[in-house]
Structures are given as C-alpha cells and as structure tokens.
PDB file of N, CA and C in Angstrom:
ATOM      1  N   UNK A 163      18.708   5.720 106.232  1.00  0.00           N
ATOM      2  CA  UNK A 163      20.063   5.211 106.372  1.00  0.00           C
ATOM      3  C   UNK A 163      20.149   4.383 107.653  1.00  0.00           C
ATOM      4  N   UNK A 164      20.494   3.165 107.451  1.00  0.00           N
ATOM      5  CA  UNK A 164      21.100   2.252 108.332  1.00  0.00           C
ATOM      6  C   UNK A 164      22.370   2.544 109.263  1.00  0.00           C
ATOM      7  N   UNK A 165      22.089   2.874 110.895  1.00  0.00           N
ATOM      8  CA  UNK A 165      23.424   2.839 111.622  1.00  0.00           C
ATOM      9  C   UNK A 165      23.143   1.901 112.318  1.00  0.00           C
ATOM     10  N   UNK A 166      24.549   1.306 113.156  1.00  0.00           N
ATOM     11  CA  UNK A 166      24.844   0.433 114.177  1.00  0.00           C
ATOM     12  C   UNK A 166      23.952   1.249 115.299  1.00  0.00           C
ATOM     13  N   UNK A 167      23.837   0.222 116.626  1.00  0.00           N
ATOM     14  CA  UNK A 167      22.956   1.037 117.867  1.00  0.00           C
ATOM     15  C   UNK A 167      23.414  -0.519 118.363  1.00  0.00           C
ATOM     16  N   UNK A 168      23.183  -0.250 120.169  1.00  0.00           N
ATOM     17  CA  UNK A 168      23.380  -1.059 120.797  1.00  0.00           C
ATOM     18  C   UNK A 168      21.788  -0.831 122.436  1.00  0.00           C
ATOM     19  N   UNK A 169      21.267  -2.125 122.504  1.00  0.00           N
ATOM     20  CA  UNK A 169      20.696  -2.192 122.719  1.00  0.00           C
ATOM     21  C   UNK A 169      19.927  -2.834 123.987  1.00  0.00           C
ATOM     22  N   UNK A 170      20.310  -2.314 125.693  1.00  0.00           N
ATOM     23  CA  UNK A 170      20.590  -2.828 126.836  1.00  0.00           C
ATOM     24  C   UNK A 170      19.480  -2.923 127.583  1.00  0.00           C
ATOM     25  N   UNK A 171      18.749  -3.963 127.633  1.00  0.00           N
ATOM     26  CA  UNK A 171      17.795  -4.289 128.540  1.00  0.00           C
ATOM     27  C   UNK A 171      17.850  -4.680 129.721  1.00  0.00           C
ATOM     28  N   UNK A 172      17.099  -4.417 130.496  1.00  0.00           N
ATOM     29  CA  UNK A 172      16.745  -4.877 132.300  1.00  0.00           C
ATOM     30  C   UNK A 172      15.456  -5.681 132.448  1.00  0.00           C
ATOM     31  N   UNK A 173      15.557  -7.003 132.723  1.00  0.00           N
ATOM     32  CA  UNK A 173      14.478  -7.656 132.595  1.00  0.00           C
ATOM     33  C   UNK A 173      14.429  -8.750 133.896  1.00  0.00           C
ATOM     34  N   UNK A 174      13.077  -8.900 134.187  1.00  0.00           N
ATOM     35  CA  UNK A 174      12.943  -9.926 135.880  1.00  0.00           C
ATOM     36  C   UNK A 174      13.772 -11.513 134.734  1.00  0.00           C
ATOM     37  N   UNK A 175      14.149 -12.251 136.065  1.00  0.00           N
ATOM     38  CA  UNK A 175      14.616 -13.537 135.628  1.00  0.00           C
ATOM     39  C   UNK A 175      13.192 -14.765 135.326  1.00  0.00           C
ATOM     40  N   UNK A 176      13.264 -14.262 133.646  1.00  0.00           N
ATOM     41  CA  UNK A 176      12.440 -15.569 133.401  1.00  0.00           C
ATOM     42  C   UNK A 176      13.179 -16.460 131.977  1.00  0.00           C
ATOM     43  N   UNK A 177      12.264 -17.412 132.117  1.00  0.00           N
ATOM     44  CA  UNK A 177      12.715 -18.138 131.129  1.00  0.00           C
ATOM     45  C   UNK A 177      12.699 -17.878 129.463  1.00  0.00           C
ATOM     46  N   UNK A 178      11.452 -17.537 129.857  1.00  0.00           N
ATOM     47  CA  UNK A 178      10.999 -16.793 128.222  1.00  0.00           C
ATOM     48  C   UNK A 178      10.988 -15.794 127.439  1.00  0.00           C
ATOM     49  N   UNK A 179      11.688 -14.910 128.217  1.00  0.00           N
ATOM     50  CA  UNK A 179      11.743 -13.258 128.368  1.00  0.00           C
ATOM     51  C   UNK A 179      12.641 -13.066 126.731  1.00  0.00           C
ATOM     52  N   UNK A 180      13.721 -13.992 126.643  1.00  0.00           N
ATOM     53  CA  UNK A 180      14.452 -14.051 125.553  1.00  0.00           C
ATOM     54  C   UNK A 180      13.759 -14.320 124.589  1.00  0.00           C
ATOM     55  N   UNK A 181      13.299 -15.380 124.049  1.00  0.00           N
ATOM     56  CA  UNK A 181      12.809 -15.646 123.282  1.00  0.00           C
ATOM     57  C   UNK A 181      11.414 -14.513 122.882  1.00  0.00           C
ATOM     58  N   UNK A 182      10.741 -13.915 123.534  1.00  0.00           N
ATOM     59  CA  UNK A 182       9.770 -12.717 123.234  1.00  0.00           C
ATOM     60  C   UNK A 182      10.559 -11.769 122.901  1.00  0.00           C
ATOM     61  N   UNK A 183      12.048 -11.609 123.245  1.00  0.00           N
ATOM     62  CA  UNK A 183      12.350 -10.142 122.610  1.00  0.00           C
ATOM     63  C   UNK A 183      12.862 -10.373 120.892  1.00  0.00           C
ATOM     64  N   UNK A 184      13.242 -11.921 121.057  1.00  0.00           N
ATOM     65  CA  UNK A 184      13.760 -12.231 119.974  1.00  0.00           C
ATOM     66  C   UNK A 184      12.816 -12.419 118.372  1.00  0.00           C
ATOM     67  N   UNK A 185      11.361 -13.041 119.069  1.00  0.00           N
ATOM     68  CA  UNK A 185      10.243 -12.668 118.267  1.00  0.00           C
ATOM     69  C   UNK A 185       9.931 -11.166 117.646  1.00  0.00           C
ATOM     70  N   UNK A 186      10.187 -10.342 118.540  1.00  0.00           N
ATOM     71  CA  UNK A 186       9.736  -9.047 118.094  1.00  0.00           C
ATOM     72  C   UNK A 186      10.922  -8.634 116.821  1.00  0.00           C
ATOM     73  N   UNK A 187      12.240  -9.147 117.377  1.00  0.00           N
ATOM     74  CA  UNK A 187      13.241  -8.797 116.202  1.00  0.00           C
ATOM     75  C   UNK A 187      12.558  -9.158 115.254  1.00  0.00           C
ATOM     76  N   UNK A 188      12.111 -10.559 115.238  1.00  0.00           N
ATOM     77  CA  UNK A 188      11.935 -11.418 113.729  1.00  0.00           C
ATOM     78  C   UNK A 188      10.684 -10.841 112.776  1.00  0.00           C
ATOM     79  N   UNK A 189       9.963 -10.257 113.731  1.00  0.00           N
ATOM     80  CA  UNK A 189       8.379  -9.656 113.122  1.00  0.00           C
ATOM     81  C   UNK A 189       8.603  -8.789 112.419  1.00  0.00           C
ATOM     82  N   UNK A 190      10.424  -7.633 113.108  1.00  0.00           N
ATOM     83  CA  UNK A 190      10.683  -6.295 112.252  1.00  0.00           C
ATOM     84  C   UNK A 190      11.655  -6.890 111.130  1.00  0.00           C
ATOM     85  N   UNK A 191      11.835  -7.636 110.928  1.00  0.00           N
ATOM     86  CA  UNK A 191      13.030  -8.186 109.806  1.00  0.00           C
ATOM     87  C   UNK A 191      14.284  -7.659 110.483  1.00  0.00           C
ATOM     88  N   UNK A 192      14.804  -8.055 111.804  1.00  0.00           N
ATOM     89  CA  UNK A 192      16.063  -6.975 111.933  1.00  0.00           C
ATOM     90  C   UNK A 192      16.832  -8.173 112.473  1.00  0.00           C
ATOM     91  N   UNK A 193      18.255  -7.912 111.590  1.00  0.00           N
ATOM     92  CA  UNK A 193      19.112  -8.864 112.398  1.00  0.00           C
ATOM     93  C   UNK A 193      20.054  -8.431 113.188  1.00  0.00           C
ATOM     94  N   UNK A 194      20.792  -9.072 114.184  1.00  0.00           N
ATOM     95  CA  UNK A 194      21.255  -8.380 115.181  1.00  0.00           C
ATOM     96  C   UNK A 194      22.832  -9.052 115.071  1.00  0.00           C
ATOM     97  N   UNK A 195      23.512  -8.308 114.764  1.00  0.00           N
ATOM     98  CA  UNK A 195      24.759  -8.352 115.279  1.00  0.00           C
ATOM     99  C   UNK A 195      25.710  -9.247 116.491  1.00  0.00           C
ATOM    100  N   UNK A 196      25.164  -9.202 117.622  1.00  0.00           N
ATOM    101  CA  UNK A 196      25.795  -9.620 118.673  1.00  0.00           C
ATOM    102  C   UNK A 196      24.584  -9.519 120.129  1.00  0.00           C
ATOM    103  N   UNK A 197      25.002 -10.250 120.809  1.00  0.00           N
ATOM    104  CA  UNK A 197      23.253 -10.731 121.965  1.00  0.00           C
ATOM    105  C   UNK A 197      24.321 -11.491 123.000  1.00  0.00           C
ATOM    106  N   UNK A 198      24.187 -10.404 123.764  1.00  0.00           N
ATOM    107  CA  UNK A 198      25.012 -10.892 125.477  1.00  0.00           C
ATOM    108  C   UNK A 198      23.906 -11.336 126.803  1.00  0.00           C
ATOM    109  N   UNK A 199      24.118 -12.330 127.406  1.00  0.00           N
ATOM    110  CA  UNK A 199      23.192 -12.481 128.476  1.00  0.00           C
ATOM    111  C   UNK A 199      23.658 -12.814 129.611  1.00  0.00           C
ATOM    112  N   UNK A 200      23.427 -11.638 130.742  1.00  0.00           N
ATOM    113  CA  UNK A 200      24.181 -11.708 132.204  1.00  0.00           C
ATOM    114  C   UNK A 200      23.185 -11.174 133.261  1.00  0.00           C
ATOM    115  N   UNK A 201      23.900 -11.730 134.099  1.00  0.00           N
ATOM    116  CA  UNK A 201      22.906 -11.352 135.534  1.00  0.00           C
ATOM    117  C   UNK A 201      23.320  -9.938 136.143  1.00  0.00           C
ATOM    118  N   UNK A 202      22.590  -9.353 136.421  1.00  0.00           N
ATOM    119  CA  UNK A 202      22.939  -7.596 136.632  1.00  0.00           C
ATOM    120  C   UNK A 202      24.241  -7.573 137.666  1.00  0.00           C
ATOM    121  N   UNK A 203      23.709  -8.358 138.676  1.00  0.00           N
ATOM    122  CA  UNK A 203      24.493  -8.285 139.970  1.00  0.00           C
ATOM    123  C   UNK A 203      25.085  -8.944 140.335  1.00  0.00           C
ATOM    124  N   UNK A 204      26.813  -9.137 139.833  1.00  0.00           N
ATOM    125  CA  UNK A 204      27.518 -10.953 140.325  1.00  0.00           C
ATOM    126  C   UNK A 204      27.924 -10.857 141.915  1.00  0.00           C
ATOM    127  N   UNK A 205      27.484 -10.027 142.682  1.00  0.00           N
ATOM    128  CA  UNK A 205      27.891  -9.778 143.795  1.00  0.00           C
ATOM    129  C   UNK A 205      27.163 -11.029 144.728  1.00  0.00           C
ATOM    130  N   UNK A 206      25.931 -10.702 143.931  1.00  0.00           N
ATOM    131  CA  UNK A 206      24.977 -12.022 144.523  1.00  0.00           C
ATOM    132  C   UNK A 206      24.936 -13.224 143.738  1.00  0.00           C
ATOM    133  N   UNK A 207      24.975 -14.478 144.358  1.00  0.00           N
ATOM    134  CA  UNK A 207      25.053 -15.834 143.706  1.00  0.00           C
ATOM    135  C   UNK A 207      23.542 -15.879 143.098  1.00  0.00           C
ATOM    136  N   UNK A 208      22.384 -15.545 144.164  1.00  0.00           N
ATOM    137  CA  UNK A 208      20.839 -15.392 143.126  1.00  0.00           C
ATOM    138  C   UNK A 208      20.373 -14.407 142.681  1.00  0.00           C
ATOM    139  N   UNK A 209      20.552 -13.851 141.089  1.00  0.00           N
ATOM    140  CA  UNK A 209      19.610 -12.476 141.525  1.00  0.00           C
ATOM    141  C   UNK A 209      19.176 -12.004 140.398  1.00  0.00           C
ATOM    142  N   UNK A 210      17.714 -11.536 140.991  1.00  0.00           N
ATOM    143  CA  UNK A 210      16.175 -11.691 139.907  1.00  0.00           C
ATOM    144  C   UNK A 210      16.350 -10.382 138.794  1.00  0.00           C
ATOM    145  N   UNK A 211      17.200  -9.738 138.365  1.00  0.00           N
ATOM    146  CA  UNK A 211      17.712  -9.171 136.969  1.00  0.00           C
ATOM    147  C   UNK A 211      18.410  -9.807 135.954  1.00  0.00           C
ATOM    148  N   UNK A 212      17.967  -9.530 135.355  1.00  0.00           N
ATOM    149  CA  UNK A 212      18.945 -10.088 134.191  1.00  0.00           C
ATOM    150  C   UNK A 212      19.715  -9.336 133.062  1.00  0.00           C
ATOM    151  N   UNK A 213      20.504  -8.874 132.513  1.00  0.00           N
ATOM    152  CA  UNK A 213      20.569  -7.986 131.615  1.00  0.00           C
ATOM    153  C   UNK A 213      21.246  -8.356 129.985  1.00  0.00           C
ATOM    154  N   UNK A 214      20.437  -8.035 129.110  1.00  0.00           N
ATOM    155  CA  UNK A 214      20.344  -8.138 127.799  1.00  0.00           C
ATOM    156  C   UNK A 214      20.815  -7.165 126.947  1.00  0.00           C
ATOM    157  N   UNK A 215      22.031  -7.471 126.445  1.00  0.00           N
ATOM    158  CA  UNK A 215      22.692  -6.724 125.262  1.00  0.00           C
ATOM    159  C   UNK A 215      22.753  -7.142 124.106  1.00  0.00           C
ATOM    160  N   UNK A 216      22.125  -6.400 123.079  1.00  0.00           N
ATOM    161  CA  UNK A 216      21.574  -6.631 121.859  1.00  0.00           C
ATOM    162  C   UNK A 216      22.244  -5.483 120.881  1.00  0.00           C
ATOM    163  N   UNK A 217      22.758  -6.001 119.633  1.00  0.00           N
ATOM    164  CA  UNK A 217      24.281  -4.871 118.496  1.00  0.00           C
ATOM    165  C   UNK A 217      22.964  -4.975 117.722  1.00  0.00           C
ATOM    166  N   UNK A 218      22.280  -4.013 116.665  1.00  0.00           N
ATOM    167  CA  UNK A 218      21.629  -4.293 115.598  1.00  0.00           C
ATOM    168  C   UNK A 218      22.140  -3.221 114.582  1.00  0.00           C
ATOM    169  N   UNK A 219      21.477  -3.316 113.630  1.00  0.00           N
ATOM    170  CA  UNK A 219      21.878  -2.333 112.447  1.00  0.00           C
ATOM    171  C   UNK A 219      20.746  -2.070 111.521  1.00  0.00           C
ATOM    172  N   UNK A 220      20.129  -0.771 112.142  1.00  0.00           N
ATOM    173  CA  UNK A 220      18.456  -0.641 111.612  1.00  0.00           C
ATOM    174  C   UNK A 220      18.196   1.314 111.326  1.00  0.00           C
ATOM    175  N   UNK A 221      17.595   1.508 111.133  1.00  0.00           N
ATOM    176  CA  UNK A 221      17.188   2.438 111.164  1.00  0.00           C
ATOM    177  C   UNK A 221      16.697   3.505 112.402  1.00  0.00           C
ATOM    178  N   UNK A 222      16.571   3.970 112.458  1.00  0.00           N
ATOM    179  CA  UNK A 222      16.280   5.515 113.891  1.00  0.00           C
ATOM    180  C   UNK A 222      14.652   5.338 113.970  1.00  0.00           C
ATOM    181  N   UNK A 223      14.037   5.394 113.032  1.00  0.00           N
ATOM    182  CA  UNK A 223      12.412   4.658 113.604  1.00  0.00           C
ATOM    183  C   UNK A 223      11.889   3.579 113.721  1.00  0.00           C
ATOM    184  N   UNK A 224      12.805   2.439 112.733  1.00  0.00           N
ATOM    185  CA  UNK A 224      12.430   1.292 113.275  1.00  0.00           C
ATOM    186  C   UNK A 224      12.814   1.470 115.021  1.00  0.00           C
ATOM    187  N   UNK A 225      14.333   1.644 115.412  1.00  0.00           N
ATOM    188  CA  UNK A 225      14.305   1.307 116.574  1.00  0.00           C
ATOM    189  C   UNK A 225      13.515   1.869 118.043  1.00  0.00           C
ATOM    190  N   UNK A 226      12.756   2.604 117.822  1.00  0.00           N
ATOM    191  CA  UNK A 226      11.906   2.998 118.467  1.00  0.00           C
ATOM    192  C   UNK A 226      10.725   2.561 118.410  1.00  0.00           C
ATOM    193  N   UNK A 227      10.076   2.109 117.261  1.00  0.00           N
ATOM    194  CA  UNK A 227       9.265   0.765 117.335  1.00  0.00           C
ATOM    195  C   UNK A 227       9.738  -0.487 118.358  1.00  0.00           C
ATOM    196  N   UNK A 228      11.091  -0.841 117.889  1.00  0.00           N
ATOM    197  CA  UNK A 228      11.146  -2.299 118.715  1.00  0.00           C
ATOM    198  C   UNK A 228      11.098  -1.260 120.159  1.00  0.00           C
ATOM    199  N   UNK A 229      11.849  -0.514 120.423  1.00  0.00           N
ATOM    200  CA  UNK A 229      12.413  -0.189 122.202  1.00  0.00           C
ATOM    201  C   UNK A 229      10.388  -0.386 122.858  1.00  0.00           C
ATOM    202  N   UNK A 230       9.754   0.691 121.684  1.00  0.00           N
ATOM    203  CA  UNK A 230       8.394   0.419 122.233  1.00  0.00           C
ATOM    204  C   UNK A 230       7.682  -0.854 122.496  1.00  0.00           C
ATOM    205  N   UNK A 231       7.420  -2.076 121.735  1.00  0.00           N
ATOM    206  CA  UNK A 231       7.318  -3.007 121.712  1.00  0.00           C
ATOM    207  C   UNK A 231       8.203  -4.021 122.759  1.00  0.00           C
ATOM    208  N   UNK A 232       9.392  -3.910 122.895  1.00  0.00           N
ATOM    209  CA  UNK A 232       9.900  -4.586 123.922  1.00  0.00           C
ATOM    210  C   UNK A 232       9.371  -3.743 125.837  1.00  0.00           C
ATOM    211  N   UNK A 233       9.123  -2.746 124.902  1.00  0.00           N
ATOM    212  CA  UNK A 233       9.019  -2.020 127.067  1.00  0.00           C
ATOM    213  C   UNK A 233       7.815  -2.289 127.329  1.00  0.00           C
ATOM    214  N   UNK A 234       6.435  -3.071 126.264  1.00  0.00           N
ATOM    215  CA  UNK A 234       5.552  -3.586 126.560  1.00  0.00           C
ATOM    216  C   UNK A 234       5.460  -4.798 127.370  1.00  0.00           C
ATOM    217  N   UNK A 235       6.367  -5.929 126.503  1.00  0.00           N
ATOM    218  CA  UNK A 235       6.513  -7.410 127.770  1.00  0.00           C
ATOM    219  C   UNK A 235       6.281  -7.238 128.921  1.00  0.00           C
ATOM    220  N   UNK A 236       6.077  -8.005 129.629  1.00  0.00           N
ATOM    221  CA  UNK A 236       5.772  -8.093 131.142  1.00  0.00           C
ATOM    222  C   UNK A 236       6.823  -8.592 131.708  1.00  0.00           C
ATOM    223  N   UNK A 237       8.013  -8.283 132.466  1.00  0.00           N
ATOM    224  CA  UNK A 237       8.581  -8.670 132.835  1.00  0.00           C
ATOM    225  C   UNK A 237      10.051  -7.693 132.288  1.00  0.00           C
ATOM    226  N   UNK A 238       9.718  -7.444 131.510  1.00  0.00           N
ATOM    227  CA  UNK A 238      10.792  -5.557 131.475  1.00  0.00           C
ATOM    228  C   UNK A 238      10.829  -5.002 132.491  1.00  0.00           C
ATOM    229  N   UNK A 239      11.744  -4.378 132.567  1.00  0.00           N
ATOM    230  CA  UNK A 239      12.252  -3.124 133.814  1.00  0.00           C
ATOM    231  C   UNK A 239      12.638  -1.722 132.827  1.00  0.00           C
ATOM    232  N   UNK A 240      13.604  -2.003 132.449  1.00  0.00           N
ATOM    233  CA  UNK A 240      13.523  -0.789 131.423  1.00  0.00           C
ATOM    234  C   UNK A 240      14.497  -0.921 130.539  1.00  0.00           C
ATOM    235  N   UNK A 241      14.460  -0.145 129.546  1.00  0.00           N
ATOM    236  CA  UNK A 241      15.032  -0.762 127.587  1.00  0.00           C
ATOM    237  C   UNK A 241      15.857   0.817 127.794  1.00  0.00           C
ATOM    238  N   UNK A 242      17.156   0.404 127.095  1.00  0.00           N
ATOM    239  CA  UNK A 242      17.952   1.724 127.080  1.00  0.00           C
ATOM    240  C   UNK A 242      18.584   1.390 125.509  1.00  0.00           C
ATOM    241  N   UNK A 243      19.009   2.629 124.639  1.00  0.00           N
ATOM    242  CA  UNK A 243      19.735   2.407 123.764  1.00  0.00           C
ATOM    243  C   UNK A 243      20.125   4.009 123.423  1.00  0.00           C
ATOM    244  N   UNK A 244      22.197   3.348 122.814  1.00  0.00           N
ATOM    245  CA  UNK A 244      22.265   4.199 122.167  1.00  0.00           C
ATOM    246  C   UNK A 244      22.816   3.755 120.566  1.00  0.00           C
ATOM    247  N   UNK A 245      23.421   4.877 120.300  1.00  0.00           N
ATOM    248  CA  UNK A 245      24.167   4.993 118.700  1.00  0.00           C
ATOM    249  C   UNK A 245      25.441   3.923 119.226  1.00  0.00           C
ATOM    250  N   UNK A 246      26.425   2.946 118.233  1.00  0.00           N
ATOM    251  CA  UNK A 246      27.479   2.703 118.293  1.00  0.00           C
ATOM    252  C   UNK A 246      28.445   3.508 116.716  1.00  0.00           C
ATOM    253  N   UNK A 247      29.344   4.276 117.344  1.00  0.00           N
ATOM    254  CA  UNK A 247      30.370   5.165 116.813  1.00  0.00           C
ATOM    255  C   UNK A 247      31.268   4.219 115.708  1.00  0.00           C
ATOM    256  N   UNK A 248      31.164   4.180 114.634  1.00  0.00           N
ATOM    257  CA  UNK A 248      31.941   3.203 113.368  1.00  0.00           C
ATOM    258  C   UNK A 248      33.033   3.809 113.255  1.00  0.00           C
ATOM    259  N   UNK A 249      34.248   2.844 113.513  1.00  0.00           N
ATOM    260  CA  UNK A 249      35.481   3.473 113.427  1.00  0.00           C
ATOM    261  C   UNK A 249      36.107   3.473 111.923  1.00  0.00           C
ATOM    262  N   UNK A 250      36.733   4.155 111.690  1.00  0.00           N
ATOM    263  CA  UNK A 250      37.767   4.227 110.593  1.00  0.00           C
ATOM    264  C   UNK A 250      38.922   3.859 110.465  1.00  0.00           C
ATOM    265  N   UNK A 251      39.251   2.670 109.021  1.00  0.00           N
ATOM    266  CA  UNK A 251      40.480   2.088 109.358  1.00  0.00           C
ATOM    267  C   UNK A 251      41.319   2.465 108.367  1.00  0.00           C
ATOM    268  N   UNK A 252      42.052   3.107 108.331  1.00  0.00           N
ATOM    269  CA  UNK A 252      43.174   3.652 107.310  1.00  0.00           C
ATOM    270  C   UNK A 252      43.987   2.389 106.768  1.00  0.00           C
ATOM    271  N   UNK A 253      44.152   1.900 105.536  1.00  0.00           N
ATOM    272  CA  UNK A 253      45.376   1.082 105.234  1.00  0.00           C
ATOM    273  C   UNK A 253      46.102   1.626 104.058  1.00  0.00           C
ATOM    274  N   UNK A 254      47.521   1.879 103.937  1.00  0.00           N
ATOM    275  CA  UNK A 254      47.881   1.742 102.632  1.00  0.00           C
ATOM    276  C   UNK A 254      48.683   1.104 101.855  1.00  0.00           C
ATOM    277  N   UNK A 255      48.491   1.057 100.832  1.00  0.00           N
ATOM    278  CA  UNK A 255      48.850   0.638  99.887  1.00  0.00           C
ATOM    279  C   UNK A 255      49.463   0.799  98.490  1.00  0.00           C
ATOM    280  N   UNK A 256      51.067   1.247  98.800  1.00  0.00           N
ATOM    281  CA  UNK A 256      51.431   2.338  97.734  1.00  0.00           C
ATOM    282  C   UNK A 256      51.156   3.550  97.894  1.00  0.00           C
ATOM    283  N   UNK A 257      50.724   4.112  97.842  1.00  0.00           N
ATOM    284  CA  UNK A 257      50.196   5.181  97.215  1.00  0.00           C
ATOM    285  C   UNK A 257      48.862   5.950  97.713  1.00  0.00           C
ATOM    286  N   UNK A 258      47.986   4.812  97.721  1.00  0.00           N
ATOM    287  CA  UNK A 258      46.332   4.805  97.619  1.00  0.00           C
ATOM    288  C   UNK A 258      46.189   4.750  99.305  1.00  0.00           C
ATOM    289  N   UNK A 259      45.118   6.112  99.598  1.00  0.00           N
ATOM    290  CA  UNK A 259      44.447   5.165 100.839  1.00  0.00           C
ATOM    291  C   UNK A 259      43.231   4.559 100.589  1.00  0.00           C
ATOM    292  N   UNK A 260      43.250   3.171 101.698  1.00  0.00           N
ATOM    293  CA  UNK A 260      41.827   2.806 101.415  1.00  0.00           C
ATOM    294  C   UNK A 260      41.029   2.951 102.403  1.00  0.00           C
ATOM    295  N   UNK A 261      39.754   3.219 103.059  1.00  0.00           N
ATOM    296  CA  UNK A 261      39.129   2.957 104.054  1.00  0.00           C
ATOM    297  C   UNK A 261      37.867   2.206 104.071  1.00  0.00           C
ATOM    298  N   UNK A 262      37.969   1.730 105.185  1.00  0.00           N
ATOM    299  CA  UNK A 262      36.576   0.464 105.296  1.00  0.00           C
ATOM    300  C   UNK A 262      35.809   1.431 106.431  1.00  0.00           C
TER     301      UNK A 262
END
C-alpha cells in the first residue's frame, strides 16, 4: 500500500546535488508530489547548506531504498523522513456523506 511521506534533505551547496537526487527518483519510477529548495540558514547572506524537501507517494520499502541511495551521494549531510497524515474531508449532500 501506497502512503504520502515527506522527504527532508541536508546537502553541501552544489550545483548538481539536485539533479542526482532527482535521477535516483527516476531509476525507482517514483513521482513526487511537491520539491522545495532553500538555504538552511537565512540568517546568513552565504551559506554552504542547502535544504531539500521532497512530498512522494511510494511505498515503506521502496522509501528506504531511495533514503539509502540518496545518503550515498557525496555531498549529503543527512536524509530525514517521515509519514504525511491524509486528512479527511466530510461533504454533504442531502442526505449522503461523502469522503475524499
């Protein structure tokens, strides 16, 4: 069974760092939801972290494949993930409830 997970990396500031994590998605067939890219620390105008937020919707062993595979790159610091919680939306209609 397929759940949501969200997926927060710490990585040195390079250029290519993205594009290698994004390969590894493509190798597992996994598509990703949503992909944020910010600098750890806005306190400082330069600074050599970067941090990567990645939404996917995969399975509990695939994602431990990718977390493994990404904490290999060179230029990782460290790969964190958890579960994202699917909310429930009540509507009705007459009578009927429906939920998504």
């Amino acid at each position: 069974m397929k759940h949501k997970y969200r997926i927060i990396i710490l990585g040195e500031k390079e250029t290519r760092l993205l594009s290698r994590i994004i390969l590894i998605f493509n190798r597992k067939n996994i598509k990703t939801n949503h992909m944020n890219v910010s600098s750890k620390n806005e306190n400082e105008p330069i600074s050599n972290i970067i941090q990567y937020v990645i939404d996917l919707k995969c399975q509990k062993e695939q994602l431990l494949k990718i977390k493994k595979s990404i904490e290999k790159l060179i230029g990782i610091i460290h790969v964190y993930y958890y579960k994202l919680e699917e909310k429930i939306q009540k509507k009705t209609y007459g009578k009927k409830w429906i939920y998504h």
